[in-house]
Coordinates of C-alpha atoms in Angstrom, one line a residue:
Chain I
M1332 CA 0.0 0.0 0.0
P1333 CA 1.3 3.4 -0.8
L1334 CA 2.3 5.9 1.9
H1335 CA 0.4 9.0 1.0
V1336 CA 2.1 12.2 1.8
C1337 CA 1.0 15.8 1.4
V1338 CA 3.6 18.5 1.7
V1339 CA 2.2 22.1 1.9
G1340 CA 4.4 24.7 0.3
S1341 CA 6.7 24.4 -2.6
G1342 CA 9.7 26.3 -1.6
P1343 CA 13.1 24.8 -0.7
A1344 CA 11.7 23.3 2.5
G1345 CA 8.9 21.6 0.8
F1346 CA 10.9 20.4 -2.1
Y1347 CA 13.7 18.9 -0.1
V1348 CA 11.3 17.0 2.0
A1349 CA 9.6 15.7 -1.0
K1350 CA 12.9 14.8 -2.7
K1351 CA 14.1 13.0 0.4
L1352 CA 10.8 11.1 1.1
L1353 CA 10.7 9.9 -2.5
K1354 CA 14.1 8.5 -2.1
R1355 CA 13.6 7.0 1.2
F1356 CA 10.3 5.3 0.5
D1357 CA 9.8 3.4 -2.7
F1358 CA 6.2 3.3 -1.8
A1359 CA 5.7 7.0 -1.1
R1360 CA 3.2 9.2 -3.1
V1361 CA 3.9 12.9 -2.6
D1362 CA 1.6 15.6 -3.4
I1363 CA 2.9 19.2 -3.1
L1364 CA 0.4 22.1 -2.5
E1365 CA 1.2 25.7 -3.5
R1366 CA -1.2 28.6 -2.9
L1367 CA 0.3 30.5 -5.9
P1368 CA 0.2 29.3 -9.5
A1369 CA 4.0 29.1 -9.6
P1370 CA 6.1 26.9 -7.4
F1371 CA 9.4 27.3 -5.7
G1372 CA 8.5 29.8 -2.9
L1373 CA 11.4 32.0 -1.9
V1374 CA 13.7 30.8 -4.6
R1375 CA 11.3 32.6 -7.0
S1376 CA 10.0 35.5 -4.8
G1377 CA 12.8 35.9 -2.2
V1378 CA 16.2 35.4 -3.9
A1379 CA 17.2 38.7 -5.4
P1380 CA 16.9 39.1 -9.2
D1381 CA 20.6 39.8 -9.6
H1382 CA 21.5 36.4 -7.9
P1383 CA 20.5 34.0 -10.7
E1384 CA 23.1 31.3 -9.6
T1385 CA 21.3 30.9 -6.4
K1386 CA 18.2 30.0 -8.4
V1387 CA 19.8 27.1 -10.1
V1388 CA 18.5 24.8 -7.5
I1389 CA 15.1 25.0 -9.4
N1390 CA 16.6 22.6 -11.8
Q1391 CA 16.9 20.0 -9.0
F1392 CA 13.4 20.7 -7.6
S1393 CA 11.9 20.4 -11.1
R1394 CA 13.4 16.8 -11.4
T1395 CA 11.7 16.0 -8.0
A1396 CA 8.4 17.3 -9.4
E1397 CA 8.7 15.3 -12.6
D1398 CA 9.0 12.1 -10.6
E1399 CA 5.9 10.0 -11.4
R1400 CA 5.2 9.6 -7.7
C1401 CA 5.1 13.4 -7.2
R1402 CA 2.3 15.7 -8.1
F1403 CA 2.0 19.5 -7.9
F1404 CA -1.1 21.2 -6.9
G1405 CA -0.6 24.8 -7.6
N1406 CA -3.3 27.5 -6.8
V1407 CA -4.5 25.5 -3.7
C1408 CA -4.4 27.3 -0.4
L1409 CA -4.4 25.6 3.0
G1410 CA -7.0 27.0 5.2
T1411 CA -9.3 28.3 2.3
D1412 CA -9.4 25.7 -0.4
V1413 CA -8.7 22.8 1.9
S1414 CA -8.5 22.5 5.8
L1415 CA -5.8 20.9 7.7
E1416 CA -8.3 18.5 9.1
E1417 CA -9.2 17.5 5.6
L1418 CA -5.6 16.9 4.7
R1419 CA -4.9 14.8 7.7
K1420 CA -8.0 12.6 6.9
N1421 CA -6.7 12.1 3.4
Y1422 CA -3.0 11.5 3.8
H1423 CA -0.9 9.3 6.2
V1424 CA 1.7 12.1 6.4
V1425 CA 1.1 15.9 6.2
V1426 CA 4.2 18.0 6.2
L1427 CA 3.7 21.7 6.6
A1428 CA 6.3 23.9 5.0
Y1429 CA 4.6 27.0 4.0
G1430 CA 7.1 29.3 5.3
A1431 CA 6.7 32.8 6.8
E1432 CA 4.5 35.1 5.0
S1433 CA 4.3 38.0 7.4
D1434 CA 6.6 40.3 9.3
H1435 CA 7.7 41.1 12.8
R1436 CA 6.6 44.5 13.7
L1437 CA 8.8 47.2 15.3
G1438 CA 6.0 48.2 17.7
I1439 CA 6.9 51.9 17.6
P1440 CA 4.9 55.0 16.7
G1441 CA 4.7 55.8 13.1
E1442 CA 5.0 52.3 11.7
D1443 CA 1.9 52.6 9.6
L1444 CA 2.8 55.9 7.8
E1445 CA 2.9 56.0 4.0
G1446 CA 6.4 55.2 2.8
V1447 CA 7.0 52.6 5.5
F1448 CA 7.1 49.0 4.2
S1449 CA 8.5 45.8 5.3
A1450 CA 11.5 44.6 3.4
R1451 CA 9.4 41.5 2.5
Q1452 CA 6.7 43.6 0.8
F1453 CA 9.5 45.4 -1.2
V1454 CA 11.1 42.1 -2.1
W1455 CA 7.7 40.7 -3.2
W1456 CA 7.3 43.8 -5.3
Y1457 CA 10.5 43.7 -7.2
N1458 CA 10.3 39.8 -7.5
G1459 CA 6.9 39.8 -9.1
H1460 CA 5.0 38.1 -6.3
P1461 CA 1.4 38.3 -7.1
D1462 CA 0.5 39.8 -3.7
G1463 CA 3.4 42.4 -4.1
K1464 CA 2.6 43.9 -7.4
D1465 CA 0.4 46.8 -6.3
L1466 CA 2.7 48.0 -3.4
P1467 CA 2.1 51.8 -3.2
I1468 CA 5.8 52.7 -3.4
N1469 CA 6.9 56.0 -4.8
L1470 CA 10.6 56.3 -5.7
N1471 CA 10.1 59.5 -7.7
D1472 CA 10.0 62.2 -4.9
V1473 CA 12.3 60.5 -2.5
E1474 CA 16.1 60.9 -2.3
T1475 CA 16.9 59.1 0.8
A1476 CA 15.8 55.7 2.1
V1477 CA 16.4 54.0 5.5
V1478 CA 16.6 50.3 5.9
L1479 CA 16.2 49.1 9.4
G1480 CA 18.2 45.9 10.0
Q1481 CA 21.6 44.6 8.7
G1482 CA 20.9 41.2 7.6
N1483 CA 21.1 39.8 4.1
V1484 CA 17.6 40.9 3.2
A1485 CA 18.5 44.3 4.3
L1486 CA 21.5 44.3 2.0
D1487 CA 19.4 42.9 -0.9
V1488 CA 16.8 45.7 -0.7
A1489 CA 19.6 48.3 -0.2
R1490 CA 21.5 46.9 -3.2
I1491 CA 18.3 46.9 -5.4
L1492 CA 17.7 50.6 -4.5
L1493 CA 21.3 51.4 -5.4
R1494 CA 22.2 49.3 -8.3
S1495 CA 22.0 50.9 -11.7
P1496 CA 18.7 50.0 -13.3
S1497 CA 20.5 49.1 -16.5
E1498 CA 22.2 46.3 -14.8
L1499 CA 18.9 45.1 -13.3
S1500 CA 17.1 45.2 -16.6
S1501 CA 18.8 42.0 -17.8
T1502 CA 17.6 40.0 -14.7
D1503 CA 14.3 38.4 -14.0
I1504 CA 13.2 41.6 -12.0
A1505 CA 9.5 42.3 -12.5
E1506 CA 8.8 44.8 -15.2
H1507 CA 6.8 47.3 -13.0
A1508 CA 9.8 47.3 -10.6
V1509 CA 12.5 48.0 -12.9
K1510 CA 10.3 50.7 -14.5
A1511 CA 9.9 52.5 -11.2
L1512 CA 13.6 52.1 -10.4
R1513 CA 14.7 53.7 -13.7
T1514 CA 13.0 56.9 -12.5
S1515 CA 14.0 56.6 -8.9
R1516 CA 15.6 59.6 -7.4
I1517 CA 17.1 57.7 -4.4
R1518 CA 20.7 58.7 -3.9
K1519 CA 21.3 57.7 -0.4
V1520 CA 20.5 54.7 1.6
Y1521 CA 21.2 54.2 5.2
V1522 CA 21.4 50.7 6.6
V1523 CA 20.8 50.9 10.3
G1524 CA 21.6 48.3 13.0
R1525 CA 21.0 48.3 16.8
R1526 CA 24.3 46.7 17.2
G1527 CA 27.9 47.0 15.9
P1528 CA 29.8 45.9 12.8
V1529 CA 31.0 42.7 15.0
Q1530 CA 27.4 41.6 15.5
A1531 CA 26.1 42.4 11.9
A1532 CA 23.7 39.5 10.8
C1533 CA 24.7 39.7 7.1
T1534 CA 27.0 37.3 5.3
A1535 CA 30.3 37.9 3.7
K1536 CA 29.0 37.2 0.2
E1537 CA 26.3 39.7 0.3
L1538 CA 28.4 42.3 2.1
R1539 CA 31.3 41.9 -0.3
E1540 CA 28.9 42.4 -3.3
I1541 CA 27.2 45.6 -2.0
L1542 CA 30.5 47.1 -1.0
G1543 CA 31.7 46.7 -4.6
L1544 CA 28.6 48.3 -6.3
K1545 CA 29.4 50.5 -9.2
G1546 CA 29.0 54.1 -8.7
V1547 CA 28.1 53.8 -4.9
E1548 CA 30.3 55.4 -2.3
I1549 CA 30.4 53.5 1.0
V1550 CA 30.4 55.4 4.3
I1551 CA 31.2 53.7 7.6
N1552 CA 32.1 55.8 10.7
E1553 CA 35.5 54.5 11.7
A1554 CA 34.8 55.0 15.5
D1555 CA 32.2 52.1 15.1
L1556 CA 35.0 49.8 14.0
Q1557 CA 36.8 50.1 17.4
T1558 CA 36.5 46.8 19.2
T1559 CA 36.3 45.9 22.9
D1560 CA 37.7 42.7 24.5
C1561 CA 34.2 41.2 24.4
D1562 CA 34.0 41.9 20.7
L1563 CA 37.4 40.3 20.0
E1564 CA 36.2 37.3 21.9
E1565 CA 33.0 37.2 19.8
L1566 CA 35.0 37.4 16.6
Q1567 CA 37.4 34.6 17.6
S1568 CA 34.5 32.2 18.1
S1569 CA 32.6 33.0 14.9
R1570 CA 34.3 32.7 11.5
I1571 CA 31.4 34.3 9.8
H1572 CA 31.4 37.3 12.0
K1573 CA 35.1 37.7 11.7
R1574 CA 35.0 37.6 8.0
V1575 CA 32.1 40.1 7.9
F1576 CA 33.9 42.4 10.3
D1577 CA 37.1 42.3 8.2
L1578 CA 35.2 43.4 5.2
F1579 CA 33.7 46.4 7.0
C1580 CA 37.3 47.4 8.0
K1581 CA 38.7 47.0 4.6
S1582 CA 36.0 49.1 3.1
A1583 CA 36.3 51.8 5.5
T1584 CA 39.9 52.4 4.9
F1585 CA 39.8 52.6 1.1
T1586 CA 36.6 54.1 0.1
K1587 CA 35.7 57.7 0.2
C1588 CA 35.8 57.9 -3.6
A1589 CA 34.5 61.2 -5.0
G1590 CA 32.5 61.2 -8.2
R1591 CA 30.2 58.5 -7.2
D1592 CA 26.7 59.8 -7.3
K1593 CA 25.0 57.4 -4.8
Q1594 CA 25.9 56.8 -1.3
L1595 CA 25.4 53.8 1.0
Q1596 CA 26.0 54.5 4.8
F1597 CA 26.2 51.9 7.5
V1598 CA 24.7 53.3 10.7
F1599 CA 25.7 51.1 13.8
F1600 CA 24.5 51.3 17.4
R1601 CA 21.1 53.0 16.7
A1602 CA 17.7 51.6 17.7
P1603 CA 14.5 53.1 16.1
V1604 CA 12.3 54.9 18.6
S1605 CA 9.7 56.2 16.3
L1606 CA 9.0 56.9 12.6
L1607 CA 8.3 60.7 12.0
A1608 CA 5.4 62.1 10.1
A1609 CA 5.8 64.8 7.6
E1610 CA 3.6 68.0 8.0
D1611 CA 0.7 66.3 6.2
G1612 CA 0.5 63.7 8.9
I1613 CA 0.4 61.0 6.3
H1614 CA 3.9 60.5 4.8
V1615 CA 7.0 59.4 6.7
R1616 CA 9.7 62.1 6.7
G1617 CA 12.4 60.5 9.0
V1618 CA 13.4 58.1 11.7
H1619 CA 14.1 59.0 15.2
L1620 CA 16.9 56.9 16.7
Q1621 CA 18.4 56.3 20.1
K1622 CA 22.0 55.6 20.4
T1623 CA 22.9 52.2 21.9
R1624 CA 25.9 50.4 23.5
L1625 CA 26.5 46.8 24.5
E1626 CA 27.0 46.3 28.3
G1627 CA 28.2 43.4 30.3
N1628 CA 29.4 40.0 29.3
H1629 CA 27.9 36.6 28.6
P1630 CA 25.3 37.7 27.7
R1631 CA 25.9 41.2 26.6
K1632 CA 23.0 43.5 26.9
L1633 CA 21.9 46.2 24.4
V1634 CA 21.0 49.5 26.2
G1635 CA 20.1 52.9 25.1
T1636 CA 22.4 55.7 26.0
G1637 CA 19.7 58.4 26.3
E1638 CA 21.0 60.2 23.3
F1639 CA 18.9 60.6 20.2
E1640 CA 19.2 61.7 16.6
E1641 CA 17.2 61.9 13.5
L1642 CA 17.7 60.7 9.9
D1643 CA 15.7 62.4 7.2
C1644 CA 14.2 60.1 4.6
G1645 CA 11.1 59.5 2.5
L1646 CA 11.2 55.7 2.4
V1647 CA 11.7 53.3 5.3
L1648 CA 12.1 49.5 4.7
K1649 CA 11.9 47.4 8.0
S1650 CA 14.1 44.5 7.6
I1651 CA 13.7 42.9 11.1
G1652 CA 12.5 39.5 10.2
Y1653 CA 9.8 37.4 8.6
K1654 CA 7.0 35.9 10.6
S1655 CA 5.0 32.7 10.1
L1656 CA 1.3 32.6 10.5
P1657 CA -0.9 29.8 11.9
V1658 CA -3.7 28.0 10.3
P1659 CA -6.9 26.7 12.1
D1660 CA -6.3 23.5 14.2
L1661 CA -2.5 23.9 14.2
P1662 CA -0.5 24.1 17.4
F1663 CA 1.4 27.5 17.2
D1664 CA 3.9 29.2 19.3
H1665 CA 2.8 32.8 18.9
K1666 CA 5.8 34.2 20.7
K1667 CA 8.5 32.5 18.6
G1668 CA 6.3 32.5 15.5
V1669 CA 6.9 28.7 14.9
V1670 CA 5.1 25.4 15.3
P1671 CA 6.2 23.5 18.4
N1672 CA 7.9 20.4 17.2
Y1673 CA 10.1 17.5 18.2
F1674 CA 12.5 16.8 15.3
G1675 CA 9.8 18.1 13.0
R1676 CA 7.0 16.2 14.7
V1677 CA 4.2 18.7 15.5
R1678 CA 3.8 18.8 19.3
S1679 CA 0.2 19.1 20.5
S1680 CA 1.2 22.1 22.7
D1681 CA 4.2 23.6 24.0
A1682 CA 3.6 22.1 27.5
T1683 CA 3.4 18.4 26.5
N1684 CA 5.4 15.7 24.9
E1685 CA 2.5 14.6 23.0
T1686 CA 2.9 14.8 19.1
E1687 CA 0.3 14.9 16.6
R1688 CA 0.0 11.7 14.7
G1689 CA 1.3 12.1 11.0
L1690 CA 1.7 15.9 11.2
Y1691 CA 5.2 17.4 10.6
V1692 CA 6.7 20.7 10.0
A1693 CA 9.7 21.8 8.1
G1694 CA 11.6 25.0 7.0
W1695 CA 10.9 28.4 8.4
L1696 CA 7.7 27.4 10.0
K1697 CA 9.7 24.7 12.0
R1698 CA 12.8 26.6 12.9
G1699 CA 12.1 30.3 12.4
P1700 CA 12.9 32.6 9.4
T1701 CA 16.7 32.2 9.2
G1702 CA 19.1 30.3 7.1
I1703 CA 20.0 29.7 3.5
I1704 CA 18.5 27.4 0.9
G1705 CA 20.9 24.7 1.8
T1706 CA 19.8 24.8 5.5
N1707 CA 16.6 23.3 4.3
E1708 CA 18.5 20.2 3.1
V1709 CA 19.6 19.5 6.7
C1710 CA 16.2 20.5 8.1
A1711 CA 14.4 18.1 5.6
Q1712 CA 16.8 15.3 6.6
E1713 CA 15.7 15.6 10.1
V1714 CA 12.0 15.6 9.4
V1715 CA 12.3 12.7 7.0
T1716 CA 14.2 10.6 9.5
S1717 CA 11.4 11.3 12.1
I1718 CA 8.8 10.2 9.5
E1719 CA 10.9 7.1 8.8
E1720 CA 11.1 6.3 12.5
D1721 CA 7.5 6.9 12.9
V1722 CA 6.6 4.6 9.8
N1723 CA 9.0 1.9 11.1
R1724 CA 7.3 1.9 14.5
A1725 CA 3.9 1.8 12.9
V1726 CA 3.0 5.1 14.5
V1727 CA 2.0 6.4 11.2
S1728 CA 1.4 3.5 9.1
N1729 CA -0.4 0.8 10.9
L1730 CA -1.6 2.0 7.5
K1731 CA -5.3 2.2 7.4
E1732 CA -6.2 3.1 3.9
V1733 CA -6.5 6.7 3.0
P1734 CA -7.4 8.2 -0.3
G1735 CA -4.3 10.4 -0.9
S1736 CA -4.6 12.5 -4.2
V1737 CA -8.0 11.0 -5.1
G1738 CA -9.4 12.6 -1.8
L1739 CA -7.8 15.9 -2.3
E1740 CA -9.1 16.0 -6.0
S1741 CA -12.7 15.3 -4.8
I1742 CA -12.4 18.0 -2.2
L1743 CA -11.2 20.6 -4.8
S1744 CA -13.7 19.5 -7.4
E1745 CA -16.5 19.8 -4.9
K1746 CA -15.5 23.4 -4.2
N1747 CA -15.0 24.0 -7.9
K1748 CA -11.3 24.8 -7.3
R1749 CA -9.1 24.3 -10.2
Y1750 CA -5.4 23.5 -9.7
I1751 CA -2.3 23.9 -11.7
T1752 CA -0.4 20.8 -12.4
F1753 CA 3.5 20.7 -12.9
E1754 CA 2.8 20.5 -16.7
G1755 CA 0.6 23.6 -16.2
W1756 CA 3.6 25.4 -14.5
E1757 CA 5.9 24.4 -17.4
R1758 CA 3.6 26.0 -19.8
L1759 CA 3.6 29.1 -17.6
N1760 CA 7.3 28.7 -17.4
E1761 CA 7.8 28.6 -21.1
T1762 CA 5.5 31.7 -21.6
E1763 CA 7.7 33.6 -19.0
M1764 CA 10.9 32.7 -20.7
E1765 CA 9.6 33.6 -24.2
K1766 CA 8.4 36.9 -22.9
G1767 CA 11.9 37.5 -21.2
A1768 CA 13.9 36.5 -24.2
V1769 CA 12.4 39.4 -26.2
K1770 CA 13.8 41.9 -23.7
G1771 CA 17.1 40.2 -23.0
K1772 CA 15.9 38.7 -19.6
P1773 CA 16.0 35.2 -18.4
R1774 CA 12.2 35.5 -17.9
E1775 CA 9.5 38.1 -17.5
K1776 CA 7.4 36.9 -14.6
I1777 CA 3.7 36.9 -15.0
V1778 CA 2.5 38.6 -11.9
G1779 CA -1.3 38.8 -12.2
I1780 CA -2.9 35.6 -10.8
D1781 CA -5.6 35.6 -13.5
E1782 CA -3.2 35.7 -16.4
A1783 CA -1.1 32.9 -14.8
L1784 CA -4.2 30.9 -14.2
A1785 CA -5.3 31.4 -17.7
I1786 CA -2.1 29.9 -19.0
G1787 CA -1.5 27.4 -16.4
L1788 CA -5.0 25.9 -16.5
A1789 CA -5.4 26.0 -20.2
K1790 CA -5.7 22.6 -22.0
E1791 CA -6.1 20.7 -18.8
K1792 CA -8.3 17.8 -19.3
E1793 CA -11.7 18.1 -17.7
Chain M
M846 CA 63.4 13.3 -23.0
A847 CA 61.7 10.7 -21.0
K848 CA 58.0 11.5 -20.6
K849 CA 56.6 10.7 -17.3
T850 CA 53.3 8.9 -17.5
R851 CA 50.8 10.7 -15.5
K852 CA 47.7 9.0 -14.2
R853 CA 44.6 9.8 -16.1
W854 CA 42.3 9.1 -13.2
I855 CA 42.7 8.8 -9.4
E856 CA 40.9 6.9 -6.6
V857 CA 38.8 8.7 -4.2
T858 CA 36.9 7.3 -1.2
F859 CA 33.7 9.0 -0.1
V860 CA 32.5 8.4 3.4
T861 CA 28.8 8.8 3.4
K862 CA 26.6 10.4 6.2
E863 CA 25.8 6.9 7.4
G864 CA 29.5 6.1 7.5
D865 CA 29.5 3.8 4.3
R866 CA 32.7 4.0 2.4
K867 CA 32.6 4.2 -1.4
T868 CA 35.8 4.2 -3.5
I869 CA 35.5 5.6 -7.0
R870 CA 37.7 6.4 -9.9
V871 CA 37.8 10.1 -10.9
P872 CA 39.3 11.2 -14.1
V873 CA 41.9 14.0 -13.7
G874 CA 40.2 17.4 -14.2
M875 CA 36.9 16.4 -12.9
S876 CA 35.4 18.0 -9.8
M877 CA 34.5 16.0 -6.7
L878 CA 30.8 17.3 -7.2
E879 CA 30.5 15.7 -10.7
A880 CA 32.3 12.6 -9.7
A881 CA 29.9 12.1 -6.8
H882 CA 27.0 12.5 -9.0
E883 CA 28.2 10.2 -11.6
N884 CA 28.6 7.6 -9.0
D885 CA 25.3 8.0 -7.1
I886 CA 26.9 9.4 -4.1
E887 CA 24.5 11.5 -2.2
L888 CA 26.2 14.9 -2.3
E889 CA 23.8 17.9 -2.9
G890 CA 25.0 20.4 -5.5
A891 CA 22.1 22.9 -5.4
C892 CA 23.8 25.6 -7.5
E893 CA 25.5 23.1 -9.8
G894 CA 29.0 24.4 -9.1
S895 CA 28.4 28.1 -9.5
L896 CA 29.7 29.0 -5.9
A897 CA 26.3 30.1 -4.7
C898 CA 25.6 27.5 -2.1
S899 CA 27.5 25.2 0.4
T900 CA 25.5 22.0 -0.2
C901 CA 28.5 20.1 -1.7
H902 CA 30.6 20.6 1.4
V903 CA 33.0 17.8 1.9
I904 CA 35.6 17.2 4.7
V905 CA 39.1 16.2 3.5
K906 CA 40.0 13.5 6.0
D907 CA 43.8 13.7 5.6
E908 CA 45.4 17.1 6.2
K909 CA 48.2 15.9 3.8
F910 CA 45.6 16.1 1.0
Y911 CA 44.1 19.2 2.2
R912 CA 47.3 20.9 1.9
M913 CA 47.8 19.8 -1.7
L914 CA 44.8 21.7 -2.7
K915 CA 44.7 25.3 -4.0
E916 CA 43.7 27.8 -1.3
P917 CA 40.0 28.4 -1.3
S918 CA 39.0 31.7 -3.0
D919 CA 37.1 34.5 -1.2
E920 CA 34.0 33.2 -2.9
E921 CA 34.5 29.7 -1.7
N922 CA 35.1 30.9 1.8
D923 CA 32.1 32.9 1.8
M924 CA 30.0 29.8 1.1
L925 CA 32.1 27.7 3.5
D926 CA 31.1 30.3 6.2
L927 CA 27.5 28.9 5.8
A928 CA 28.4 25.3 5.5
F929 CA 26.8 22.8 7.9
G930 CA 29.4 21.1 10.3
L931 CA 32.4 23.1 8.9
T932 CA 35.9 21.8 10.0
E933 CA 39.4 22.9 9.5
T934 CA 39.8 20.8 6.3
S935 CA 36.4 21.6 4.7
R936 CA 36.1 22.4 1.1
L937 CA 33.4 22.7 -1.6
G938 CA 33.2 19.5 -3.6
C939 CA 32.8 21.5 -6.8
Q940 CA 36.1 23.3 -6.2
V941 CA 38.2 20.2 -5.5
I942 CA 39.5 19.0 -8.9
A943 CA 41.0 15.7 -9.4
K944 CA 44.8 15.7 -10.0
P945 CA 47.3 12.9 -9.7
E946 CA 48.7 13.9 -6.4
L947 CA 45.3 13.4 -4.9
N948 CA 45.2 9.7 -5.6
G949 CA 44.0 7.9 -2.4
M950 CA 42.2 11.0 -1.0
E951 CA 39.3 10.4 1.4
L952 CA 36.4 12.9 1.6
A953 CA 33.6 12.6 4.3
L954 CA 30.1 14.1 3.9
P955 CA 29.2 16.0 7.0
A956 CA 26.7 14.0 9.1
A957 CA 23.9 15.6 11.1
T958 CA 23.9 14.5 14.7
R959 CA 20.7 13.6 16.2
N960 CA 20.9 13.8 20.0
F961 CA 17.5 13.0 21.0
A962 CA 16.1 11.7 24.2
V963 CA 14.9 8.2 23.6
D964 CA 11.2 8.2 23.2
G965 CA 10.8 11.9 24.2
H966 CA 7.6 12.1 22.4
V967 CA 4.2 10.3 22.6
P968 CA 2.0 10.2 19.7
K969 CA -1.4 11.4 20.6
P970 CA -4.2 8.7 20.4
H971 CA -6.8 9.3 17.7

């Protein structure tokens, strides 16, 4: 009898789980659900358009999807089109890998002013995510942007704002975005962190790249690069922080090039206190910051110094972390924004060791919104090992017969919900590549859901 | 002038996550990532050798061989920063190219450790 598995979410977490399950169990049948018409999650809508090499992993995921034991159900949303309870009734194993589609909030005044966005919204916008295409962003009347946060997403959004549009126009960036960036008046971007260059959350690759951007002057306050004994201790124990810090130091000594018309300034040891409204009371005009310093040792504590300053700006991008959202009937830790789990097995609540039979979690929903694509390989390995243990101990598969795909299809057809198969996606993929080729781009993403559905659903048999 | 015959291929042993050993012949000039894939060794290679991921991370078992390799570039080091289970003799498989001196080299794939309390979880009854 087959082991019927449903994976919810078709990003790296979902695809790595599917791939490993198919390899581990000859008798597995894996259905992958995706709420959008197109698969691949953050590889498509998160990875920056100027990082095509990072997207190569799509080749591998496509091979998984083409396995005859694997089926793709695009345009199917957990919670609206099918409930978690229904999935659990129809599959032996349900793996939730739907990621993090919301944001942490700063919780300070002015956060909802016009011109204030989360980095995720901006990333969705330039990456042609269907929910990001109508972002009310205005780059024409703004000269200065502030990015709050210093992780890789912060560097991505700063780089997209500063990179010359002619370089971006040969990437798979969304058409509406490159059009807006061509007339952008942004000349200065501040990237603001609460801590120092020793603690910066970005990785060396992203930092090296932005420090070398054409036509962009880098400004770093040299006083911020002075280290304490505590800092040196931290650097010694972390290769990645040490290499990032070295890059900051190198860059501070040899930049200051005149004749560059754009500027990127790293601002360290500043915590946002409020976002300031312009006279109209509607638009953002600046960020009010408190200076900070690190105190004590193991753990070091961040404290405000009581000194304040303002940065004037017309655009604020908050890059302080993605956040997962729960669905009905799913145990959820609202504080951490993850599903409580034991090696990927969903725990019935935080307070018990009981786990939910046949229900698993992977990726950002499991471990929080950090890590790179490859992190999901390790994460998926852990989840699949748990599933294997449970199958072997007959926890999951004292297999009473369940319908699997057939059950899902009948739920969807009852609701008149049409789904996109992987062949449907391949048609969409070809259309995107053809549209891109005309403009010298690897693809032109189809951002409208209706247009994507029209192509992806066409010619499907009734 | 006597021409020294150079080996056209070398032997490399992969030690898998499960501890299994597999010795394969690798043509000189081929990367360890390609060699692993041609021999069904489970080494990821998400970016297919374009230095944009660290999923083909391997650990060179003998320091002697590690020292024979060309120093990693900044770009490779950037990716090694993010490799799971990094060691002093870690490299990316896509950057290690077979050459005669490497004959007999052993490469381990980093294994995830699973330190779980036995039966720490209880499946909820239906």
